[in-house]
C-alpha positions as a LaTeX table, in Angstrom:
\begin{tabular}{lrrr}
\hline
Residue & $x$ (\AA) & $y$ (\AA) & $z$ (\AA) \\
\hline
Met1 & $-0.16$ & $-0.15$ & 0.18 \\
Gln2 & 1.41 & 3.83 & $-0.90$ \\
Asn3 & 1.89 & 6.09 & 1.59 \\
Phe4 & 1.10 & 9.62 & 1.36 \\
Thr5 & 4.54 & 10.73 & 0.12 \\
Glu6 & 4.31 & 7.92 & $-2.12$ \\
Glu7 & 0.97 & 9.15 & $-3.98$ \\
Ile8 & 1.97 & 13.04 & $-4.03$ \\
Lys9 & 5.47 & 11.52 & $-6.21$ \\
Asn10 & 2.75 & 9.51 & $-8.42$ \\
Glu11 & 0.63 & 12.63 & $-9.12$ \\
Ile12 & 3.11 & 14.63 & $-10.01$ \\
Ile13 & 5.22 & 12.48 & $-12.14$ \\
Lys14 & 2.11 & 11.57 & $-14.17$ \\
Asn15 & 1.92 & 15.35 & $-15.07$ \\
Pro16 & 4.52 & 16.33 & $-18.05$ \\
Ile17 & 7.07 & 18.70 & $-17.46$ \\
Gly18 & 6.15 & 20.74 & $-20.57$ \\
Asp19 & 9.24 & 23.26 & $-21.54$ \\
Lys20 & 13.03 & 22.57 & $-21.41$ \\
Cys21 & 13.66 & 25.79 & $-18.79$ \\
Cys22 & 11.03 & 23.98 & $-16.26$ \\
Lys23 & 13.27 & 20.58 & $-16.70$ \\
Leu24 & 16.18 & 22.01 & $-16.37$ \\
Ala25 & 14.80 & 23.56 & $-12.72$ \\
Ala26 & 13.22 & 20.63 & $-12.05$ \\
Leu27 & 16.21 & 18.34 & $-12.21$ \\
Ser28 & 18.39 & 21.09 & $-10.99$ \\
Ala29 & 16.42 & 20.75 & $-7.47$ \\
Phe30 & 16.39 & 17.26 & $-8.05$ \\
Ile31 & 20.20 & 16.58 & $-7.74$ \\
Arg32 & 20.27 & 18.89 & $-4.81$ \\
Thr33 & 17.96 & 16.99 & $-3.13$ \\
Ser34 & 18.76 & 13.36 & $-4.29$ \\
Gly35 & 22.16 & 13.67 & $-5.67$ \\
Ser36 & 25.83 & 15.07 & $-5.35$ \\
Val37 & 28.56 & 16.46 & $-7.89$ \\
Ile38 & 31.61 & 14.05 & $-8.50$ \\
Ser39 & 34.29 & 13.70 & $-9.93$ \\
Lys40 & 36.68 & 11.17 & $-11.33$ \\
Gln41 & 39.82 & 10.62 & $-13.32$ \\
Gly42 & 39.42 & 13.99 & $-13.63$ \\
Lys43 & 36.11 & 13.57 & $-15.18$ \\
Phe44 & 33.51 & 15.82 & $-13.92$ \\
Gly45 & 29.72 & 15.14 & $-13.86$ \\
Phe46 & 26.57 & 13.47 & $-10.50$ \\
Glu47 & 25.45 & 11.05 & $-8.78$ \\
Ile48 & 21.68 & 10.16 & $-7.68$ \\
Thr49 & 20.40 & 8.21 & $-4.94$ \\
Thr50 & 17.07 & 6.98 & $-4.69$ \\
Glu51 & 14.52 & 4.05 & $-3.62$ \\
Asn52 & 11.59 & 5.32 & $-5.84$ \\
Glu53 & 12.29 & 3.51 & $-8.82$ \\
Arg54 & 9.53 & 5.74 & $-10.90$ \\
Thr55 & 11.19 & 8.99 & $-10.06$ \\
Ala56 & 14.38 & 6.93 & $-11.06$ \\
Glu57 & 12.56 & 6.29 & $-14.74$ \\
Tyr58 & 10.96 & 9.90 & $-14.99$ \\
Phe59 & 14.44 & 11.98 & $-14.70$ \\
Ser60 & 16.26 & 9.27 & $-16.49$ \\
Asp61 & 13.80 & 9.59 & $-19.48$ \\
Met62 & 13.92 & 13.63 & $-19.29$ \\
Leu63 & 17.97 & 13.51 & $-19.04$ \\
Glu64 & 18.23 & 11.25 & $-22.21$ \\
Glu65 & 15.39 & 12.98 & $-24.12$ \\
Glu66 & 15.76 & 16.50 & $-23.06$ \\
Phe67 & 19.20 & 16.38 & $-23.00$ \\
Gly68 & 20.66 & 13.82 & $-24.40$ \\
Leu69 & 22.48 & 12.10 & $-21.64$ \\
Ser70 & 21.87 & 8.60 & $-19.44$ \\
Leu71 & 22.62 & 7.85 & $-16.12$ \\
Asn72 & 24.47 & 4.48 & $-15.08$ \\
Val73 & 23.62 & 1.86 & $-12.70$ \\
Thr74 & 26.36 & 1.84 & $-10.17$ \\
Gly75 & 24.68 & $-0.07$ & $-7.08$ \\
Ala76 & 22.05 & $-1.17$ & $-5.18$ \\
Lys77 & 21.91 & $-1.31$ & $-1.14$ \\
Phe78 & 18.86 & $-2.18$ & 1.20 \\
Asp79 & 17.91 & 0.62 & 3.18 \\
Ile80 & 16.71 & $-1.03$ & 6.47 \\
Leu81 & 14.52 & 1.92 & 7.48 \\
Ser82 & 12.25 & 2.36 & 4.17 \\
Gly83 & 12.53 & $-1.82$ & 3.39 \\
Arg84 & 13.65 & $-0.72$ & $-0.23$ \\
Asp85 & 16.13 & $-0.60$ & $-2.32$ \\
Lys86 & 18.42 & 2.66 & $-2.83$ \\
Leu87 & 19.39 & 2.72 & $-6.16$ \\
Thr88 & 22.82 & 4.83 & $-7.32$ \\
Phe89 & 23.38 & 6.41 & $-11.13$ \\
Glu90 & 25.84 & 8.30 & $-11.92$ \\
Cys91 & 26.31 & 10.98 & $-14.96$ \\
Leu92 & 29.99 & 11.32 & $-16.25$ \\
Gly93 & 32.20 & 13.23 & $-18.66$ \\
Asp94 & 31.69 & 16.64 & $-20.93$ \\
Asp95 & 27.92 & 16.58 & $-21.35$ \\
Ala96 & 27.46 & 15.98 & $-17.63$ \\
Glu97 & 30.33 & 18.55 & $-16.71$ \\
Lys98 & 28.34 & 20.97 & $-19.44$ \\
Phe99 & 24.28 & 19.83 & $-17.88$ \\
Leu100 & 25.63 & 21.01 & $-14.56$ \\
Ser101 & 26.76 & 24.79 & $-15.46$ \\
Asp102 & 22.97 & 25.15 & $-17.00$ \\
Thr103 & 21.83 & 24.01 & $-13.75$ \\
Glu104 & 23.59 & 26.63 & $-12.36$ \\
Ile105 & 25.23 & 23.82 & $-9.71$ \\
Leu106 & 28.79 & 24.11 & $-11.26$ \\
Lys107 & 30.21 & 27.09 & $-11.91$ \\
Asn108 & 33.72 & 27.99 & $-14.22$ \\
Asn109 & 35.45 & 30.17 & $-12.83$ \\
Gly110 & 37.85 & 30.60 & $-15.25$ \\
Asp111 & 40.69 & 29.62 & $-13.00$ \\
Gly112 & 38.91 & 26.82 & $-11.72$ \\
Lys113 & 35.31 & 25.41 & $-11.40$ \\
Ser114 & 33.20 & 25.75 & $-7.94$ \\
Leu115 & 29.83 & 24.55 & $-6.80$ \\
Ser116 & 27.31 & 26.81 & $-6.16$ \\
Phe117 & 25.14 & 25.87 & $-3.26$ \\
Gly118 & 22.45 & 28.46 & $-3.37$ \\
Ile119 & 19.33 & 28.05 & $-6.10$ \\
Ser120 & 19.56 & 30.16 & $-9.40$ \\
Glu121 & 17.39 & 33.81 & $-9.83$ \\
Lys122 & 17.79 & 32.41 & $-13.50$ \\
Leu123 & 17.12 & 28.93 & $-12.97$ \\
Ile124 & 13.61 & 30.06 & $-11.51$ \\
Ala125 & 13.12 & 33.44 & $-13.70$ \\
Lys126 & 9.40 & 32.20 & $-14.55$ \\
Asp127 & 6.50 & 30.99 & $-12.19$ \\
Cys128 & 6.43 & 27.66 & $-14.46$ \\
Cys129 & 9.98 & 27.19 & $-13.27$ \\
Lys130 & 9.47 & 27.94 & $-10.29$ \\
Val131 & 6.82 & 25.11 & $-10.29$ \\
Ala132 & 8.95 & 22.88 & $-11.51$ \\
Tyr133 & 11.69 & 23.36 & $-9.16$ \\
Ile134 & 9.13 & 22.87 & $-6.51$ \\
Lys135 & 7.63 & 19.19 & $-8.08$ \\
Gly136 & 11.72 & 18.27 & $-8.39$ \\
Val137 & 13.34 & 19.58 & $-4.46$ \\
Phe138 & 9.66 & 17.01 & $-3.24$ \\
Leu139 & 10.65 & 14.23 & $-5.79$ \\
Gly140 & 14.34 & 14.09 & $-4.82$ \\
Gly141 & 14.48 & 15.01 & $-0.91$ \\
Gly142 & 10.64 & 15.50 & $-0.18$ \\
Ser143 & 7.34 & 13.53 & 1.94 \\
Cys144 & 4.74 & 14.59 & 3.65 \\
Thr145 & 2.55 & 12.62 & 6.73 \\
Leu146 & $-1.58$ & 12.54 & 7.63 \\
Pro147 & $-2.95$ & 11.95 & 10.90 \\
Glu148 & $-4.21$ & 8.62 & 11.15 \\
Glu149 & $-7.87$ & 7.94 & 10.67 \\
Ser150 & $-7.88$ & 6.71 & 14.93 \\
Val151 & $-8.69$ & 8.24 & 16.99 \\
Leu152 & $-5.77$ & 7.75 & 19.58 \\
Ser153 & $-3.79$ & 8.91 & 16.79 \\
Arg154 & $-0.75$ & 11.37 & 17.52 \\
Thr155 & 0.57 & 12.07 & 14.53 \\
Gly156 & $-0.21$ & 14.97 & 12.18 \\
Tyr157 & 0.05 & 16.97 & 9.50 \\
His158 & 3.92 & 17.36 & 8.08 \\
Phe159 & 5.71 & 18.48 & 5.09 \\
Glu160 & 9.29 & 18.05 & 4.78 \\
Ile161 & 12.00 & 18.83 & 2.03 \\
Val162 & 15.53 & 17.45 & 2.93 \\
Phe163 & 18.57 & 19.59 & 1.44 \\
Ser164 & 22.15 & 18.58 & 1.79 \\
Asn165 & 23.37 & 22.56 & 2.79 \\
Lys166 & 21.26 & 25.72 & 4.57 \\
Ile167 & 22.01 & 28.60 & 1.29 \\
Ala168 & 19.77 & 25.97 & $-1.11$ \\
Ala169 & 17.11 & 25.63 & 2.46 \\
Ser170 & 16.91 & 29.32 & 2.58 \\
Asp171 & 16.98 & 29.66 & $-1.08$ \\
Phe172 & 13.64 & 27.53 & $-0.80$ \\
Cys173 & 11.93 & 29.72 & 1.46 \\
Glu174 & 12.00 & 32.75 & $-0.04$ \\
Leu175 & 10.88 & 30.29 & $-3.07$ \\
Leu176 & 7.66 & 29.04 & $-1.40$ \\
Cys177 & 7.29 & 32.79 & $-0.19$ \\
Ser178 & 6.93 & 33.88 & $-3.83$ \\
Phe179 & 3.61 & 31.84 & $-3.85$ \\
Glu180 & 2.77 & 32.95 & $-0.20$ \\
Ile181 & 3.47 & 29.67 & 1.72 \\
Leu182 & 5.49 & 30.76 & 4.73 \\
Ala183 & 7.39 & 27.74 & 6.02 \\
Lys184 & 9.60 & 27.15 & 8.79 \\
Leu185 & 13.88 & 25.61 & 8.42 \\
Val186 & 15.56 & 24.00 & 10.62 \\
Gly187 & 19.09 & 21.86 & 11.01 \\
Arg188 & 18.84 & 17.81 & 11.11 \\
Lys189 & 22.16 & 16.03 & 11.54 \\
Asp190 & 24.42 & 17.01 & 8.30 \\
Ser191 & 21.08 & 18.44 & 6.58 \\
Ala192 & 18.87 & 21.14 & 6.45 \\
Val193 & 15.30 & 20.72 & 6.62 \\
Val194 & 12.25 & 22.94 & 5.37 \\
Tyr195 & 8.70 & 21.95 & 6.85 \\
Val196 & 5.41 & 22.58 & 7.50 \\
Lys197 & 3.10 & 21.58 & 9.88 \\
Ser198 & $-0.80$ & 23.56 & 9.21 \\
Lys199 & $-2.65$ & 21.64 & 7.25 \\
Glu200 & $-3.84$ & 25.13 & 5.17 \\
Val201 & $-0.45$ & 25.34 & 3.88 \\
Ile202 & $-0.07$ & 21.87 & 2.94 \\
Ser203 & $-3.25$ & 22.14 & 1.19 \\
Asp204 & $-1.43$ & 25.40 & $-0.97$ \\
Ile205 & 1.67 & 23.43 & $-1.87$ \\
Leu206 & $-0.24$ & 20.25 & $-2.87$ \\
His207 & $-2.17$ & 23.06 & $-4.71$ \\
Val208 & 0.54 & 24.67 & $-5.89$ \\
Leu209 & 2.24 & 20.95 & $-7.24$ \\
Ser210 & $-1.53$ & 20.45 & $-8.83$ \\
Ala211 & $-1.58$ & 16.91 & $-6.79$ \\
Asp212 & $-5.30$ & 17.35 & $-6.86$ \\
Asn213 & $-6.30$ & 14.16 & $-5.62$ \\
Cys214 & $-3.71$ & 14.25 & $-3.23$ \\
Leu215 & $-5.10$ & 17.87 & $-1.96$ \\
Glu216 & $-9.13$ & 15.99 & $-1.81$ \\
Lys217 & $-7.68$ & 12.91 & 0.28 \\
Leu218 & $-6.24$ & 15.59 & 2.23 \\
Asn219 & $-9.66$ & 17.92 & 2.81 \\
Lys220 & $-11.87$ & 14.39 & 3.19 \\
Ile221 & $-9.05$ & 13.84 & 6.37 \\
Val222 & $-9.31$ & 16.95 & 7.51 \\
Glu223 & $-13.22$ & 17.30 & 7.66 \\
Leu224 & $-13.36$ & 13.95 & 9.17 \\
Lys225 & $-10.51$ & 15.09 & 11.34 \\
Asp226 & $-12.58$ & 18.19 & 12.62 \\
Arg227 & $-15.80$ & 16.26 & 12.75 \\
Thr228 & $-14.45$ & 13.64 & 15.75 \\
Asn229 & $-12.36$ & 16.57 & 17.44 \\
Asn230 & $-15.67$ & 18.72 & 17.29 \\
Ala231 & $-17.59$ & 16.10 & 18.72 \\
Asn232 & $-14.75$ & 15.27 & 21.45 \\
Arg233 & $-15.46$ & 18.87 & 22.53 \\
Val234 & $-18.92$ & 18.46 & 22.65 \\
Asn235 & $-18.09$ & 15.43 & 24.91 \\
Asn236 & $-15.51$ & 16.50 & 26.88 \\
Cys237 & $-17.38$ & 19.84 & 27.46 \\
Ser238 & $-20.89$ & 17.51 & 27.96 \\
Val239 & $-18.97$ & 14.94 & 30.64 \\
Ser240 & $-17.61$ & 18.60 & 32.44 \\
Asn241 & $-20.75$ & 19.93 & 33.09 \\
Ile242 & $-22.70$ & 16.84 & 34.69 \\
Asp243 & $-18.93$ & 16.72 & 37.00 \\
Lys244 & $-19.71$ & 19.85 & 37.88 \\
Thr245 & $-24.33$ & 19.07 & 38.05 \\
Val246 & $-23.46$ & 16.37 & 40.09 \\
Thr247 & $-21.06$ & 18.04 & 42.39 \\
Ala248 & $-22.73$ & 21.42 & 43.28 \\
Ser249 & $-26.01$ & 18.59 & 43.46 \\
Val250 & $-24.40$ & 16.96 & 46.51 \\
Asn251 & $-22.77$ & 20.24 & 48.02 \\
Gln252 & $-26.96$ & 21.15 & 48.09 \\
Val253 & $-28.08$ & 18.02 & 49.66 \\
Arg254 & $-25.18$ & 17.95 & 52.55 \\
Ala255 & $-26.03$ & 21.86 & 53.00 \\
Ile256 & $-29.97$ & 20.93 & 53.31 \\
Glu257 & $-29.53$ & 17.70 & 55.69 \\
Ile258 & $-27.10$ & 20.09 & 58.26 \\
Ile259 & $-30.04$ & 22.75 & 58.18 \\
Gly260 & $-32.23$ & 19.80 & 59.22 \\
Asp261 & $-30.01$ & 18.46 & 61.80 \\
Thr262 & $-29.71$ & 21.23 & 63.14 \\
Val263 & $-32.61$ & 23.72 & 63.23 \\
Gly264 & $-34.72$ & 21.76 & 61.37 \\
Leu265 & $-35.69$ & 23.09 & 57.71 \\
Gln266 & $-39.16$ & 24.05 & 59.17 \\
Ser267 & $-36.93$ & 27.36 & 60.38 \\
Leu268 & $-36.51$ & 27.82 & 56.68 \\
Asn269 & $-38.81$ & 30.94 & 54.79 \\
Lys270 & $-41.44$ & 29.13 & 52.23 \\
Met271 & $-38.86$ & 30.76 & 49.58 \\
Leu272 & $-36.14$ & 28.30 & 50.98 \\
Phe273 & $-37.74$ & 25.42 & 52.60 \\
Glu274 & $-39.88$ & 24.52 & 49.02 \\
Val275 & $-36.59$ & 24.63 & 47.40 \\
Ala276 & $-34.61$ & 22.50 & 50.39 \\
Glu277 & $-37.77$ & 20.43 & 50.08 \\
Ala278 & $-37.33$ & 20.31 & 45.91 \\
Arg279 & $-33.65$ & 19.25 & 45.51 \\
Leu280 & $-34.14$ & 16.26 & 48.10 \\
Ala281 & $-36.94$ & 14.72 & 46.11 \\
Asp282 & $-34.81$ & 14.50 & 43.22 \\
Lys283 & $-30.87$ & 14.69 & 44.15 \\
Asn284 & $-29.76$ & 14.75 & 40.33 \\
Ala285 & $-32.13$ & 17.02 & 38.65 \\
Ser286 & $-30.38$ & 20.14 & 37.52 \\
Ile287 & $-31.05$ & 23.71 & 38.42 \\
Gln288 & $-33.19$ & 24.28 & 35.42 \\
Glu289 & $-35.06$ & 21.42 & 35.96 \\
Leu290 & $-35.58$ & 22.74 & 39.65 \\
Ala291 & $-36.74$ & 26.32 & 38.38 \\
Asp292 & $-38.57$ & 24.86 & 36.09 \\
Arg293 & $-40.95$ & 22.17 & 38.31 \\
Leu294 & $-41.12$ & 25.27 & 40.85 \\
Ser295 & $-42.31$ & 28.11 & 37.68 \\
Ile296 & $-39.20$ & 30.44 & 38.85 \\
Ser297 & $-35.92$ & 31.77 & 37.13 \\
Lys298 & $-33.12$ & 29.81 & 37.26 \\
Ser299 & $-30.74$ & 32.62 & 38.28 \\
Cys300 & $-34.20$ & 33.07 & 41.08 \\
Ile301 & $-33.26$ & 29.21 & 42.46 \\
Asn302 & $-29.41$ & 29.84 & 42.19 \\
His303 & $-29.94$ & 32.52 & 44.26 \\
Arg304 & $-32.14$ & 31.00 & 47.11 \\
Met305 & $-29.23$ & 27.48 & 47.05 \\
Arg306 & $-26.56$ & 30.30 & 47.73 \\
Lys307 & $-28.68$ & 31.50 & 51.09 \\
Ile308 & $-29.51$ & 27.30 & 52.02 \\
Leu309 & $-25.54$ & 27.52 & 51.44 \\
Asp310 & $-24.48$ & 29.81 & 53.54 \\
Leu311 & $-26.73$ & 29.66 & 56.42 \\
Ala312 & $-25.52$ & 25.88 & 56.58 \\
Lys313 & $-21.87$ & 26.94 & 56.72 \\
Ser314 & $-22.51$ & 29.15 & 60.07 \\
Leu315 & $-24.60$ & 26.56 & 61.40 \\
Asp316 & $-21.74$ & 23.96 & 60.55 \\
Lys317 & $-19.24$ & 26.31 & 62.52 \\
Asp318 & $-21.23$ & 26.39 & 65.47 \\
\hline
\end{tabular}
């Protein structure tokens, strides 16, 4: 059974990225989050590691069809945490080096080559390229979890992207801001993590990713959880009110008994006596129920009960 992260990735893959500039942005983002620049025998290139075969095939086809590059499988290692094989691909040579320059990851300074850790403004100059970059980033290092349907579940809404460096992560937060999406950034071991825990913001991100089916699933879970939470709040409120009613009734009955055992209930005036009598006749009744039976207001009942409680308190001291 697919988890929600896989559902999002599969839905992104089903919606092809059109223009070459957008594909370049998506590939740059994918390498930023799941790959690294490598150098072997004087040749530059890049290496990609992923456990999602469909994602690997998606970007492999894109590289070959649009940029004439081929990925070679160099390793497969079983990952205990995910229960899947992590596949490693590499691409080396002059064409790979040129591609890294085009993606603004590798820079040629004339006297040498250097890595660029931030996201190039040139690469995401257009809105369509920004969206493509977000898609590539999620396919490379993204995950999203939703609350379980169980009422006792402690899992919540969580969306995150893992970057290898803080500069790229910080730039990505700025990119999200251009879509009015606010995310937080935190360090985690040797990585930088951009994350969101608000269901509303996650909804906005899924909308940007055009993951409509996943967005619909999110909305259904939000509706279900909100309905369940509201029912729990109403139930807790009802239980709380019942506890308060029972406690008040016990105190009132105890006060009336003190009066009866000391000066006698007949010592009460008519108005207090009928309230005391009604309470003893039904010890579980609410104040509103007593008020209805005596055809007086609830505030009137409360006023008389306070007088009975005060009298019992003074008698109990004696």
